[in-house]
Short mmCIF file of C-alpha atoms in Angstrom, two decimals:
data_model
loop_
_atom_site.label_atom_id
_atom_site.label_comp_id
_atom_site.label_asym_id
_atom_site.label_seq_id
_atom_site.Cartn_x
_atom_site.Cartn_y
_atom_site.Cartn_z
CA ASP A 1245 174.92 230.73 -51.29
CA THR A 1246 173.13 228.29 -48.95
CA GLY A 1247 174.73 229.68 -45.80
CA VAL A 1248 176.43 226.35 -45.09
CA SER A 1249 180.21 226.55 -45.07
CA GLN A 1250 182.87 223.86 -45.08
CA ASP A 1251 186.54 224.04 -44.32
CA PRO A 1252 188.91 223.33 -45.90
CA ARG A 1253 187.69 223.32 -49.46
CA HIS A 1254 190.57 221.16 -50.59
CA LYS A 1255 192.85 218.82 -48.69
CA ILE A 1256 195.76 216.83 -50.01
CA THR A 1257 197.30 214.35 -47.62
CA LYS A 1258 199.56 211.34 -47.63
CA ARG A 1259 198.25 207.87 -46.97
CA GLY A 1260 198.20 207.09 -43.28
CA GLN A 1261 197.72 210.67 -42.11
CA ASN A 1262 194.70 211.87 -40.16
CA VAL A 1263 192.46 214.60 -41.52
CA THR A 1264 189.59 216.60 -40.04
CA PHE A 1265 186.91 218.53 -41.88
CA ARG A 1266 184.53 221.09 -40.48
CA CYS A 1267 180.98 222.00 -41.43
CA ASP A 1268 179.15 225.10 -40.22
CA PRO A 1269 175.42 225.03 -40.98
CA ILE A 1270 173.21 228.01 -40.30
CA SER A 1271 172.08 228.25 -36.70
CA GLU A 1272 168.51 227.11 -37.43
CA HIS A 1273 169.62 223.79 -38.94
CA ASN A 1274 168.93 221.26 -36.23
CA ARG A 1275 169.51 218.37 -38.64
CA LEU A 1276 172.92 217.85 -40.21
CA TYR A 1277 174.03 215.25 -42.73
CA TRP A 1278 177.40 214.14 -44.10
CA TYR A 1279 177.66 212.60 -47.55
CA ARG A 1280 180.59 211.29 -49.59
CA GLN A 1281 180.78 211.68 -53.36
CA THR A 1282 183.32 209.88 -55.51
CA LEU A 1283 184.12 211.02 -59.01
CA GLY A 1284 181.23 210.61 -61.44
CA GLN A 1285 178.85 209.26 -58.80
CA GLY A 1286 176.02 210.62 -56.72
CA PRO A 1287 176.55 211.49 -53.07
CA GLU A 1288 176.22 208.64 -50.57
CA PHE A 1289 174.94 209.10 -47.03
CA LEU A 1290 177.52 208.78 -44.25
CA THR A 1291 175.94 209.98 -41.04
CA TYR A 1292 173.19 212.13 -39.55
CA PHE A 1293 172.85 214.36 -36.49
CA GLN A 1294 169.77 215.76 -34.88
CA ASN A 1295 171.10 218.58 -32.76
CA GLU A 1296 174.13 217.05 -31.02
CA ALA A 1297 172.96 213.44 -31.21
CA GLN A 1298 174.39 211.21 -33.92
CA LEU A 1299 171.36 209.09 -34.82
CA GLU A 1300 172.49 207.08 -37.81
CA LYS A 1301 175.74 205.93 -39.33
CA SER A 1302 176.11 204.28 -42.72
CA ARG A 1303 178.08 201.08 -43.05
CA LEU A 1304 180.32 203.21 -45.29
CA LEU A 1305 181.52 204.87 -42.12
CA SER A 1306 184.27 202.51 -41.05
CA ASP A 1307 185.88 202.67 -37.64
CA ARG A 1308 188.50 205.02 -39.08
CA PHE A 1309 185.81 207.66 -39.45
CA SER A 1310 184.34 209.64 -36.60
CA ALA A 1311 181.93 212.55 -36.61
CA GLU A 1312 180.86 214.91 -33.90
CA ARG A 1313 178.49 217.80 -33.49
CA PRO A 1314 179.16 219.35 -30.11
CA LYS A 1315 176.40 221.63 -28.84
CA GLY A 1316 174.40 221.00 -31.97
CA SER A 1317 176.17 223.68 -33.95
CA PHE A 1318 179.18 222.98 -36.21
CA SER A 1319 180.19 219.43 -37.04
CA THR A 1320 183.53 217.75 -37.66
CA LEU A 1321 184.35 214.64 -39.64
CA GLU A 1322 187.69 212.99 -38.90
CA ILE A 1323 189.34 210.28 -40.93
CA GLN A 1324 192.19 208.43 -39.28
CA ARG A 1325 194.91 206.55 -41.15
CA THR A 1326 193.67 207.76 -44.52
CA GLU A 1327 193.67 205.39 -47.49
CA GLN A 1328 193.66 206.18 -51.20
CA GLY A 1329 190.07 204.94 -51.35
CA ASP A 1330 189.06 207.80 -49.06
CA SER A 1331 189.72 210.27 -51.88
CA ALA A 1332 186.37 211.90 -52.54
CA MET A 1333 184.29 215.02 -52.05
CA TYR A 1334 182.82 215.23 -48.56
CA LEU A 1335 179.58 217.19 -48.44
CA CYS A 1336 177.61 218.32 -45.47
CA ALA A 1337 174.01 219.48 -45.53
CA GLY A 1338 171.83 221.23 -43.01
CA GLU A 1339 168.09 221.06 -42.64
CA LEU A 1340 165.54 222.80 -40.50
CA ALA A 1341 163.20 220.14 -39.15
CA GLY A 1342 159.57 221.06 -38.97
CA GLY A 1343 158.12 220.11 -42.30
CA PRO A 1344 157.73 216.75 -43.98
CA TYR A 1345 160.21 217.21 -46.82
CA ASN A 1346 162.34 220.16 -46.03
CA GLU A 1347 165.12 220.93 -48.42
CA GLN A 1348 168.66 220.05 -47.42
CA PHE A 1349 171.08 222.93 -47.87
CA PHE A 1350 174.47 221.74 -48.99
CA GLY A 1351 177.84 223.26 -48.28
CA PRO A 1352 180.47 223.63 -51.02
CA GLY A 1353 182.19 220.41 -50.00
CA THR A 1354 185.71 219.41 -49.04
CA ARG A 1355 187.64 217.63 -51.77
CA LEU A 1356 190.07 215.14 -50.25
CA THR A 1357 192.96 213.68 -52.21
CA VAL A 1358 194.99 210.93 -50.57
CA LEU A 1359 198.37 210.34 -52.21
CA ALA B 207 165.31 199.48 -50.05
CA GLN B 208 164.97 202.76 -51.82
CA LYS B 209 166.78 203.17 -55.14
CA ILE B 210 167.12 205.90 -57.74
CA THR B 211 168.13 205.17 -61.34
CA GLN B 212 169.30 207.73 -63.87
CA THR B 213 170.03 205.97 -67.14
CA GLN B 214 171.44 208.91 -69.12
CA PRO B 215 175.12 209.46 -68.27
CA GLY B 216 175.31 212.45 -70.62
CA MET B 217 172.95 214.64 -72.57
CA PHE B 218 173.37 217.45 -75.09
CA VAL B 219 170.84 220.17 -75.80
CA GLN B 220 170.88 223.22 -78.03
CA GLU B 221 170.60 226.56 -76.28
CA LYS B 222 166.97 227.74 -75.94
CA GLU B 223 165.57 224.25 -76.47
CA ALA B 224 163.89 222.07 -73.84
CA VAL B 225 165.46 218.91 -72.43
CA THR B 226 164.17 216.04 -70.30
CA LEU B 227 166.37 214.22 -67.81
CA ASP B 228 165.10 210.80 -66.80
CA CYS B 229 164.74 209.44 -63.29
CA THR B 230 163.07 206.28 -62.07
CA TYR B 231 162.80 205.24 -58.46
CA ASP B 232 161.94 202.22 -56.40
CA THR B 233 160.45 202.21 -52.94
CA SER B 234 157.89 200.27 -50.97
CA ASP B 235 156.99 203.28 -48.84
CA PRO B 236 153.74 205.02 -49.75
CA SER B 237 155.10 208.35 -48.55
CA TYR B 238 158.30 209.81 -49.98
CA GLY B 239 159.77 212.92 -51.51
CA LEU B 240 161.63 213.36 -54.77
CA PHE B 241 164.22 216.05 -55.39
CA TRP B 242 166.38 217.29 -58.21
CA TYR B 243 169.73 218.93 -57.54
CA LYS B 244 172.16 220.65 -59.91
CA GLN B 245 175.91 220.34 -59.38
CA PRO B 246 178.10 222.69 -61.46
CA SER B 247 181.78 221.99 -61.93
CA SER B 248 182.48 224.06 -58.82
CA GLY B 249 180.94 221.26 -56.76
CA GLU B 250 178.11 222.76 -54.75
CA MET B 251 174.73 221.02 -54.80
CA ILE B 252 171.93 223.39 -55.76
CA PHE B 253 168.33 222.44 -55.00
CA LEU B 254 166.05 222.80 -58.02
CA ILE B 255 162.65 221.24 -57.41
CA TYR B 256 160.69 218.94 -55.09
CA GLN B 257 157.74 216.59 -55.59
CA GLY B 258 155.86 214.85 -52.80
CA SER B 259 154.39 211.41 -53.37
CA TYR B 260 150.91 212.66 -52.51
CA ASP B 261 151.07 215.83 -54.56
CA GLN B 262 148.35 215.82 -57.17
CA GLN B 263 150.03 218.27 -59.51
CA ASN B 264 153.45 218.22 -61.09
CA ALA B 265 155.90 220.58 -59.42
CA THR B 266 157.17 223.62 -61.30
CA GLU B 267 159.87 226.15 -60.41
CA GLY B 268 160.56 228.72 -63.09
CA ARG B 269 162.11 226.92 -66.07
CA TYR B 270 162.12 223.61 -64.19
CA SER B 271 159.20 221.23 -64.08
CA LEU B 272 158.91 217.70 -62.82
CA ASN B 273 156.99 215.14 -64.85
CA PHE B 274 155.76 212.87 -62.04
CA GLN B 275 154.25 209.56 -63.11
CA LYS B 276 153.61 207.68 -59.89
CA ALA B 277 152.36 204.44 -61.44
CA ARG B 278 155.49 204.21 -63.55
CA LYS B 279 157.67 205.39 -60.64
CA SER B 280 159.28 208.07 -62.72
CA ALA B 281 160.14 211.68 -61.88
CA ASN B 282 161.69 213.26 -64.96
CA LEU B 283 163.07 216.79 -64.87
CA VAL B 284 162.17 219.08 -67.75
CA ILE B 285 164.28 222.18 -68.32
CA SER B 286 162.71 224.62 -70.73
CA ALA B 287 164.58 227.25 -72.75
CA SER B 288 168.04 225.87 -71.91
CA GLN B 289 170.78 228.33 -71.10
CA LEU B 290 174.56 227.91 -71.25
CA GLY B 291 174.62 228.16 -67.47
CA ASP B 292 172.51 225.01 -67.24
CA SER B 293 175.55 222.93 -68.19
CA ALA B 294 176.16 220.83 -65.09
CA MET B 295 175.57 217.46 -63.48
CA TYR B 296 171.98 216.79 -62.41
CA PHE B 297 171.00 214.43 -59.64
CA CYS B 298 167.65 212.93 -58.81
CA ALA B 299 167.20 212.01 -55.16
CA MET B 300 164.59 210.46 -52.91
CA ARG B 301 164.02 210.63 -49.18
CA GLU B 302 161.75 209.12 -46.65
CA PRO B 303 159.55 211.57 -44.77
CA SER B 304 161.44 213.25 -41.99
CA PHE B 305 158.28 213.85 -39.97
CA VAL B 306 158.35 210.17 -38.99
CA SER B 307 160.57 210.17 -35.95
CA SER B 308 162.27 206.89 -36.82
CA ASN B 309 163.34 208.22 -40.20
CA THR B 310 166.52 210.19 -40.66
CA GLY B 311 165.40 211.87 -43.86
CA LYS B 312 168.65 211.01 -45.60
CA LEU B 313 168.73 211.48 -49.35
CA ILE B 314 169.29 208.57 -51.74
CA PHE B 315 170.87 209.86 -54.95
CA GLY B 316 171.03 208.51 -58.47
CA GLN B 317 174.23 208.34 -60.49
CA GLY B 318 173.59 211.67 -62.16
CA THR B 319 173.29 212.99 -65.72
CA THR B 320 175.79 215.40 -67.22
CA LEU B 321 174.03 218.04 -69.30
CA GLN B 322 175.89 220.11 -71.85
CA VAL B 323 174.16 223.06 -73.47
CA LYS B 324 175.47 223.95 -76.91
CA PRO B 325 175.46 227.59 -78.10
#
């Protein structure tokens, strides 16, 4: 158990609906990352927060996607007007900045299925 | 741009034997970190081992060791004495140093290798 939790673990939705996922890192994680993993592939970077500031967004993050990290604690990832291509596992990871290559601690992921 | 390549989609190993999972990388940065993660069917990513680009010795963590050949840009994972619980997907990943303020420290992952341990 890495101490990073994600909710929900599974989400099934119909195309066109909005969905929101939540990630709770441990309190010491001032860096937070979101990744997307499609079936049989490695995770791909989506976005990164340092405390509450969103400092980088991948071009994978279309304008239908928005992420927040209010107060530098938990983070949410919202997908508007979902498409079947959004079906994937969404992983978040926390990291305590302070060393050069600190390990990222991953949550269990949210598996999204868009029908 | 940084890139990780894992050329073995699937591997089989007999229980109690050793297995090597291949990983090659490409980067123009002199400073970087290499990681291996394990992902069981349940989905969570489990950190296994880390190697820094300036580390002189190969990293080891219990039954896991990393065969780091910098000139060849390879970072192969060796699992000794395989156990049934080692059956999972394994990912090699690279990141730029997060101590450089302009870097995000995001991980770049390979495509993964599925390892099946036979009893």
